[in-house]
């Protein structure tokens, strides 16, 4: 049985999530990739226990993470039972529903039928009585938002989740959902948007709504699918995600202009004594607007490297201006 590092809380930073009493680690571990049925189980165990040993207490999943869909939850549930069961009350587990999960009209989107059934399945796969956070994974234009909100409210009141949130909602959609949830007595805890140096849409209104409504935020893809690392500084490596035509990153997305920006950003990172990945993570947390940053990893060393960016989260005005000039 795994024994956690006694000093696991010494260096991690914890931030209050919106107006709630919940604190989240500055870095959380996302199980979107590398925790599916075809991945190495021992490596999964190593990544999850390493994360916990450095103070990462939050593990983020979704019903469809794999492949196959659901297998990330199955593997996490096994690891939680075999390695982390004594520490369940020190851990935040989140999962989501909103994308296609099973055939037919009840396995997708935002209906009460789908959301409650999906969470029941997720709890069964993970061997849990409740999750700490349950998200609606994406907005659904065909389901009244009041129905989705009522389902989230029911899920909290039934004890299947302690808190609820949304992901990929626009500023306007988030404002409306927040107002409905407040009227039901179950406020939204958190929003999970994509955010990085190359994708800054949340700055155009969403962050203002989150601040006004007292909602926390956790970003995914802080490294832009690996672009904000040293991987692409010299072009597209043969073993990279872009070279393999990933649905999330293609060769067409790695333009000469983009590589030039990456090279120049890397120079700033070097002057800060950081890797580009570390600086990109720190940049996400600048100004205290984000509660947490979701890290993805294929090996535990990536987690320790990126979490080490906590040693230098501050940016000078000159550094921020130089970064803005590059990103323009």
CSV table of C-alpha atoms in Angstrom, one decimal, residues 83-303:
chain,number,residue,atom,x,y,z
A,83,UNK,CA,-3.4,3.2,-3.3
A,84,UNK,CA,-5.3,6.3,-2.0
A,85,UNK,CA,-8.3,5.0,-0.1
A,86,UNK,CA,-6.9,6.2,3.3
A,87,UNK,CA,-6.6,9.7,1.9
A,88,UNK,CA,-10.1,10.1,0.3
A,89,UNK,CA,-11.0,13.0,2.6
A,90,UNK,CA,-7.9,14.8,1.4
A,91,UNK,CA,-8.8,14.5,-2.2
A,92,UNK,CA,-11.0,16.4,-4.6
A,93,UNK,CA,-12.5,14.2,-7.3
A,94,UNK,CA,-14.4,15.9,-10.2
A,95,UNK,CA,-16.1,14.4,-13.2
A,96,UNK,CA,-18.4,15.7,-16.0
A,97,UNK,CA,-21.2,14.8,-18.4
A,98,UNK,CA,-22.2,16.6,-21.6
A,99,UNK,CA,-20.7,14.9,-24.5
A,100,UNK,CA,-21.8,11.7,-26.2
A,101,UNK,CA,-21.4,8.7,-23.9
A,102,UNK,CA,-23.9,5.9,-25.0
A,103,UNK,CA,-26.2,5.3,-28.0
A,104,UNK,CA,-29.6,6.8,-28.3
A,105,UNK,CA,-31.2,10.0,-27.3
A,106,UNK,CA,-30.5,9.8,-23.6
A,107,UNK,CA,-26.7,9.6,-23.7
A,108,UNK,CA,-25.6,13.1,-24.6
A,109,UNK,CA,-26.2,16.8,-24.0
A,110,UNK,CA,-27.9,18.4,-20.9
A,111,UNK,CA,-31.2,16.7,-20.0
A,112,UNK,CA,-32.0,15.7,-16.4
A,113,UNK,CA,-32.3,12.1,-17.6
A,114,UNK,CA,-28.7,12.1,-19.1
A,115,UNK,CA,-26.9,14.0,-16.3
A,116,UNK,CA,-28.2,12.0,-13.4
A,117,UNK,CA,-27.8,8.6,-15.2
A,118,UNK,CA,-24.2,9.6,-16.3
A,119,UNK,CA,-23.2,10.5,-12.8
A,120,UNK,CA,-24.6,7.3,-11.4
A,121,UNK,CA,-22.5,5.4,-14.0
A,122,UNK,CA,-19.4,7.5,-13.1
A,123,UNK,CA,-19.8,6.8,-9.4
A,124,UNK,CA,-20.1,3.1,-10.1
A,125,UNK,CA,-17.0,3.0,-12.3
A,126,UNK,CA,-15.0,4.9,-9.6
A,127,UNK,CA,-16.4,3.0,-6.7
A,128,UNK,CA,-17.5,6.2,-5.0
A,129,UNK,CA,-20.6,7.3,-3.1
A,130,UNK,CA,-20.1,10.9,-4.2
A,131,UNK,CA,-17.8,13.2,-6.2
A,132,UNK,CA,-16.6,16.5,-4.9
A,133,UNK,CA,-17.4,18.4,-8.1
A,134,UNK,CA,-19.8,17.5,-10.9
A,135,UNK,CA,-19.8,19.6,-14.1
A,136,UNK,CA,-22.1,20.0,-17.0
A,137,UNK,CA,-19.4,19.6,-19.7
A,138,UNK,CA,-20.8,21.9,-22.4
A,139,UNK,CA,-23.9,24.1,-23.0
A,140,UNK,CA,-26.9,22.5,-24.7
A,141,UNK,CA,-28.9,24.8,-26.8
A,142,UNK,CA,-31.8,22.3,-27.1
A,143,UNK,CA,-32.4,21.7,-23.4
A,144,UNK,CA,-33.8,24.5,-21.3
A,145,UNK,CA,-31.1,25.8,-19.0
A,146,UNK,CA,-33.6,25.6,-16.1
A,147,UNK,CA,-33.7,21.8,-16.6
A,148,UNK,CA,-30.0,21.4,-16.6
A,149,UNK,CA,-29.7,23.6,-13.5
A,150,UNK,CA,-32.5,21.7,-11.7
A,151,UNK,CA,-30.6,18.4,-12.4
A,152,UNK,CA,-27.4,19.9,-10.9
A,153,UNK,CA,-29.3,21.1,-7.9
A,154,UNK,CA,-30.9,17.7,-7.4
A,155,UNK,CA,-27.5,16.0,-7.7
A,156,UNK,CA,-26.1,18.1,-4.8
A,157,UNK,CA,-29.2,17.7,-2.7
A,158,UNK,CA,-29.1,13.9,-3.2
A,159,UNK,CA,-25.5,13.7,-1.9
A,160,UNK,CA,-24.0,12.5,-5.2
A,161,UNK,CA,-21.8,15.6,-5.5
A,162,UNK,CA,-20.7,18.3,-3.0
A,163,UNK,CA,-20.4,21.1,-5.6
A,164,UNK,CA,-21.3,21.7,-9.2
A,165,UNK,CA,-19.8,23.6,-12.1
A,166,UNK,CA,-19.9,24.2,-15.8
A,167,UNK,CA,-17.3,23.9,-18.6
A,168,UNK,CA,-17.1,25.6,-22.0
A,169,UNK,CA,-20.0,28.0,-21.2
A,170,UNK,CA,-19.7,31.5,-22.7
A,171,UNK,CA,-19.8,34.6,-20.5
A,172,UNK,CA,-23.5,35.1,-21.2
A,173,UNK,CA,-24.4,31.4,-20.6
A,174,UNK,CA,-22.4,31.4,-17.4
A,175,UNK,CA,-24.2,34.5,-16.1
A,176,UNK,CA,-27.6,33.0,-16.8
A,177,UNK,CA,-26.7,29.6,-15.3
A,178,UNK,CA,-25.3,31.3,-12.2
A,179,UNK,CA,-28.5,33.3,-11.7
A,180,UNK,CA,-30.7,30.2,-12.0
A,181,UNK,CA,-28.5,28.1,-9.6
A,182,UNK,CA,-28.5,30.9,-7.0
A,183,UNK,CA,-32.3,31.0,-7.2
A,184,UNK,CA,-32.3,27.2,-6.5
A,185,UNK,CA,-30.0,27.6,-3.5
A,186,UNK,CA,-27.1,25.7,-5.0
A,187,UNK,CA,-24.6,28.2,-6.4
A,188,UNK,CA,-22.1,27.3,-9.1
A,189,UNK,CA,-18.7,26.6,-7.6
A,190,UNK,CA,-16.5,26.7,-10.7
A,191,UNK,CA,-16.1,27.1,-14.4
A,192,UNK,CA,-13.6,25.0,-16.5
A,193,UNK,CA,-12.6,26.8,-19.7
A,194,UNK,CA,-9.7,26.2,-22.2
A,195,UNK,CA,-7.1,28.9,-21.6
A,196,UNK,CA,-3.5,29.5,-22.6
A,197,UNK,CA,-1.3,32.1,-24.2
A,198,UNK,CA,-2.6,31.3,-27.6
A,199,UNK,CA,-6.3,30.9,-26.6
A,200,UNK,CA,-7.4,33.8,-24.5
A,201,UNK,CA,-11.2,34.0,-25.1
A,202,UNK,CA,-12.0,34.0,-21.4
A,203,UNK,CA,-10.5,37.5,-21.1
A,204,UNK,CA,-13.3,38.8,-23.3
A,205,UNK,CA,-16.0,38.9,-20.6
A,206,UNK,CA,-16.0,35.5,-18.9
A,207,UNK,CA,-13.5,36.4,-16.2
A,208,UNK,CA,-15.6,39.5,-15.4
A,209,UNK,CA,-18.7,37.4,-15.0
A,210,UNK,CA,-16.9,34.9,-12.8
A,211,UNK,CA,-15.6,37.7,-10.5
A,212,UNK,CA,-19.0,39.3,-10.3
A,213,UNK,CA,-20.8,36.0,-9.5
A,214,UNK,CA,-18.2,34.7,-7.1
A,215,UNK,CA,-17.4,31.6,-9.2
A,216,UNK,CA,-13.9,30.0,-9.3
A,217,UNK,CA,-12.1,28.9,-12.5
A,218,UNK,CA,-9.8,26.1,-13.5
A,219,UNK,CA,-8.1,26.2,-17.0
A,220,UNK,CA,-7.5,23.2,-19.2
A,221,UNK,CA,-4.9,23.0,-22.0
A,222,UNK,CA,-2.5,25.6,-20.3
A,223,UNK,CA,0.3,24.4,-22.6
A,224,UNK,CA,-1.8,24.5,-25.8
A,225,UNK,CA,-1.6,20.8,-26.5
A,226,UNK,CA,2.2,20.9,-26.0
A,227,UNK,CA,2.9,24.0,-28.2
A,228,UNK,CA,4.0,26.0,-25.1
A,229,UNK,CA,6.9,23.6,-24.4
A,230,UNK,CA,10.3,23.2,-26.0
A,231,UNK,CA,9.0,20.4,-28.2
A,232,UNK,CA,8.3,22.6,-31.2
A,233,UNK,CA,11.1,25.1,-31.0
A,234,UNK,CA,13.0,23.4,-33.8
A,235,UNK,CA,10.0,22.4,-35.9
A,236,UNK,CA,7.6,19.5,-35.7
A,237,UNK,CA,9.2,16.3,-34.2
A,238,UNK,CA,8.2,13.0,-35.8
A,239,UNK,CA,6.8,11.7,-32.5
A,240,UNK,CA,4.8,14.8,-31.6
A,241,UNK,CA,1.0,15.0,-31.4
A,242,UNK,CA,1.0,17.4,-34.4
A,243,UNK,CA,3.0,15.0,-36.6
A,244,UNK,CA,0.5,12.2,-35.8
A,245,UNK,CA,-2.5,14.5,-36.9
A,246,UNK,CA,-4.2,14.6,-33.5
A,247,UNK,CA,-7.7,15.9,-33.7
A,248,UNK,CA,-6.6,18.5,-31.2
A,249,UNK,CA,-3.4,19.6,-32.8
A,250,UNK,CA,-2.4,19.3,-36.5
A,251,UNK,CA,0.6,20.2,-38.6
A,252,UNK,CA,-1.4,23.1,-40.0
A,253,UNK,CA,-1.6,24.6,-36.5
A,254,UNK,CA,2.2,24.8,-36.1
A,255,UNK,CA,2.9,27.6,-38.5
A,256,UNK,CA,6.3,29.4,-39.0
A,257,UNK,CA,4.7,32.4,-37.2
A,258,UNK,CA,3.6,30.2,-34.3
A,259,UNK,CA,7.1,28.6,-34.0
A,260,UNK,CA,8.7,32.1,-34.0
A,261,UNK,CA,6.4,33.1,-31.1
A,262,UNK,CA,7.3,29.9,-29.2
A,263,UNK,CA,11.0,30.6,-29.7
A,264,UNK,CA,10.7,34.2,-28.4
A,265,UNK,CA,8.6,33.1,-25.5
A,266,UNK,CA,11.2,30.5,-24.6
A,267,UNK,CA,13.8,33.2,-24.4
A,268,UNK,CA,11.8,35.1,-21.8
A,269,UNK,CA,11.3,31.8,-19.9
A,270,UNK,CA,15.1,31.2,-19.9
A,271,UNK,CA,15.7,34.7,-18.5
A,272,UNK,CA,13.3,33.9,-15.7
A,273,UNK,CA,15.1,30.6,-14.9
A,274,UNK,CA,12.1,28.5,-16.1
A,275,UNK,CA,11.3,26.2,-18.9
A,276,UNK,CA,8.7,27.5,-21.4
A,277,UNK,CA,6.1,25.0,-19.9
A,278,UNK,CA,6.8,26.4,-16.4
A,279,UNK,CA,6.4,30.0,-17.6
A,280,UNK,CA,3.2,29.1,-19.4
A,281,UNK,CA,1.8,27.6,-16.2
A,282,UNK,CA,2.8,30.5,-14.1
A,283,UNK,CA,1.3,32.9,-16.7
A,284,UNK,CA,-2.1,31.2,-16.3
A,285,UNK,CA,-2.0,32.0,-12.6
A,286,UNK,CA,-0.9,35.6,-13.0
A,287,UNK,CA,-3.0,38.2,-11.3
A,288,UNK,CA,-4.9,35.6,-9.2
A,289,UNK,CA,-7.9,35.3,-11.5
A,290,UNK,CA,-7.6,31.5,-12.0
A,291,UNK,CA,-8.2,29.2,-9.0
A,292,UNK,CA,-6.2,26.3,-10.5
A,293,UNK,CA,-4.5,25.1,-13.6
A,294,UNK,CA,-5.2,21.6,-14.9
A,295,UNK,CA,-2.0,19.8,-15.8
A,296,UNK,CA,-2.0,16.9,-18.3
A,297,UNK,CA,1.0,14.4,-18.2
A,298,UNK,CA,2.3,11.3,-19.8
A,299,UNK,CA,4.9,10.7,-17.1
A,300,UNK,CA,5.4,11.9,-13.5
A,301,UNK,CA,8.5,14.0,-14.2
A,302,UNK,CA,6.3,16.4,-16.2
A,303,UNK,CA,4.2,17.0,-13.2
